[in-house]
Amino acid sequence: MVDDLIAALESPAAGGYKAYRQGSVNDYPPAFFTFWNAETEAVRFTNNRERLVRWVFAVCAYSSDPAEPYAMIGAAKAALNAAGFKATGKGYDVASDVDTHTGRGIDVEGWDDP
């Protein structure tokens, strides 16, 4: 699931930006995505076995251009939905660890059959 999320975020459809696990960026590029797996739960069972797992991710776009994260989130949302994820809404502001970058986030859901 994580590999599919990264592939969608780094795809040309999402702008071709690099995606990092939240908290793992040391040298900030001009623009990039981060993600964090906020929740993973089994939602369907058959014969006491997990049959469907719901994954929830926080996906954030950061840029040194304050307007760019809005466009990045829009492109990422379209790419993620095309890849089978559920990304809805316009997102929310997220804090940045550095003064040079601003951020925007969106919550994303995905499902898999273990």
Short mmCIF file of C-alpha atoms in Angstrom, two decimals:
data_model
loop_
_atom_site.label_atom_id
_atom_site.label_comp_id
_atom_site.label_asym_id
_atom_site.label_seq_id
_atom_site.Cartn_x
_atom_site.Cartn_y
_atom_site.Cartn_z
CA MET A 1 0.00 0.00 0.00
CA VAL A 2 2.78 2.43 0.88
CA ASP A 3 4.59 1.66 -2.37
CA ASP A 4 1.39 2.38 -4.33
CA LEU A 5 0.95 5.68 -2.49
CA ILE A 6 4.54 6.74 -3.23
CA ALA A 7 4.18 5.74 -6.89
CA ALA A 8 1.04 7.85 -7.26
CA LEU A 9 2.60 10.85 -5.48
CA GLU A 10 5.81 10.70 -7.52
CA SER A 11 3.98 10.16 -10.83
CA PRO A 12 4.05 12.77 -13.59
CA ALA A 13 0.29 13.22 -13.04
CA ALA A 14 1.01 14.50 -9.52
CA GLY A 15 3.82 16.77 -10.72
CA GLY A 16 6.75 14.36 -10.42
CA TYR A 17 7.78 15.62 -6.98
CA LYS A 18 9.71 13.34 -4.60
CA ALA A 19 7.70 11.79 -1.72
CA TYR A 20 9.21 11.18 1.72
CA ARG A 21 7.94 9.64 4.94
CA GLN A 22 7.05 12.52 7.26
CA GLY A 23 10.02 13.49 9.42
CA SER A 24 12.68 11.99 7.16
CA VAL A 25 13.63 15.09 5.13
CA ASN A 26 16.96 16.65 6.09
CA ASP A 27 17.71 18.91 3.13
CA TYR A 28 14.52 20.51 1.91
CA PRO A 29 14.15 20.51 -1.88
CA PRO A 30 12.20 23.45 -3.38
CA ALA A 31 8.98 21.35 -3.42
CA PHE A 32 8.10 17.82 -2.24
CA PHE A 33 5.46 15.57 -0.68
CA THR A 34 5.47 13.82 2.67
CA PHE A 35 3.15 11.12 3.96
CA TRP A 36 2.32 9.55 7.29
CA ASN A 37 0.33 6.36 7.88
CA ALA A 38 -2.08 7.62 10.53
CA GLU A 39 -4.21 4.49 10.83
CA THR A 40 -4.45 0.93 9.54
CA GLU A 41 -7.42 -1.21 10.55
CA ALA A 42 -9.14 -4.37 9.42
CA VAL A 43 -12.70 -3.56 8.35
CA ARG A 44 -13.95 -6.86 6.93
CA PHE A 45 -13.54 -10.40 8.21
CA THR A 46 -14.47 -13.84 6.84
CA ASN A 47 -14.00 -16.97 8.94
CA ASN A 48 -12.09 -14.91 11.52
CA ARG A 49 -9.55 -13.72 8.91
CA GLU A 50 -8.94 -10.15 7.84
CA ARG A 51 -10.30 -9.68 4.33
CA LEU A 52 -10.13 -5.92 3.91
CA VAL A 53 -7.75 -3.44 5.53
CA ARG A 54 -8.33 0.31 5.49
CA TRP A 55 -5.24 2.52 5.42
CA VAL A 56 -5.38 6.24 6.27
CA PHE A 57 -2.56 8.55 5.25
CA ALA A 58 -1.87 12.22 5.82
CA VAL A 59 -0.29 13.52 2.62
CA CYS A 60 1.39 16.93 2.72
CA ALA A 61 2.80 19.14 -0.01
CA TYR A 62 5.59 21.59 0.86
CA SER A 63 7.12 24.32 -1.26
CA SER A 64 9.23 27.43 -1.01
CA ASP A 65 6.54 29.10 -3.20
CA PRO A 66 3.52 29.68 -0.90
CA ALA A 67 1.00 29.18 -3.73
CA GLU A 68 2.46 25.91 -5.00
CA PRO A 69 1.20 23.52 -2.27
CA TYR A 70 -2.40 24.24 -3.31
CA ALA A 71 -1.69 23.18 -6.90
CA MET A 72 0.38 20.22 -5.71
CA ILE A 73 -2.47 18.94 -3.53
CA GLY A 74 -4.92 19.28 -6.42
CA ALA A 75 -2.68 17.29 -8.76
CA ALA A 76 -1.89 14.69 -6.08
CA LYS A 77 -5.59 14.27 -5.31
CA ALA A 78 -6.35 13.50 -8.96
CA ALA A 79 -3.40 11.09 -9.27
CA LEU A 80 -4.27 9.30 -6.03
CA ASN A 81 -7.93 8.89 -6.98
CA ALA A 82 -6.88 7.55 -10.41
CA ALA A 83 -4.65 5.02 -8.59
CA GLY A 84 -7.59 3.71 -6.53
CA PHE A 85 -7.17 5.78 -3.38
CA LYS A 86 -9.88 8.03 -1.96
CA ALA A 87 -8.72 11.64 -1.61
CA THR A 88 -11.46 14.23 -1.08
CA GLY A 89 -11.79 17.85 -0.05
CA LYS A 90 -9.54 20.85 -0.51
CA GLY A 91 -7.08 20.00 2.26
CA TYR A 92 -5.77 21.93 5.23
CA ASP A 93 -2.75 24.02 6.25
CA VAL A 94 0.20 22.17 7.78
CA ALA A 95 3.16 23.55 9.69
CA SER A 96 6.66 23.46 8.27
CA ASP A 97 9.86 22.87 10.22
CA VAL A 98 11.64 25.60 8.27
CA ASP A 99 10.82 29.24 7.56
CA THR A 100 11.40 28.84 3.81
CA HIS A 101 8.53 26.41 3.12
CA THR A 102 4.76 26.38 3.54
CA GLY A 103 2.59 23.29 3.54
CA ARG A 104 -0.82 21.95 2.67
CA GLY A 105 -2.22 18.54 3.58
CA ILE A 106 -4.99 16.14 2.65
CA ASP A 107 -6.23 12.88 4.14
CA VAL A 108 -6.15 9.83 1.88
CA GLU A 109 -7.70 6.38 2.28
CA GLY A 110 -6.71 3.14 0.60
CA TRP A 111 -7.84 -0.47 0.94
CA ASP A 112 -6.16 -3.79 0.44
CA ASP A 113 -6.92 -7.46 0.88
CA PRO A 114 -4.27 -9.04 3.09
#
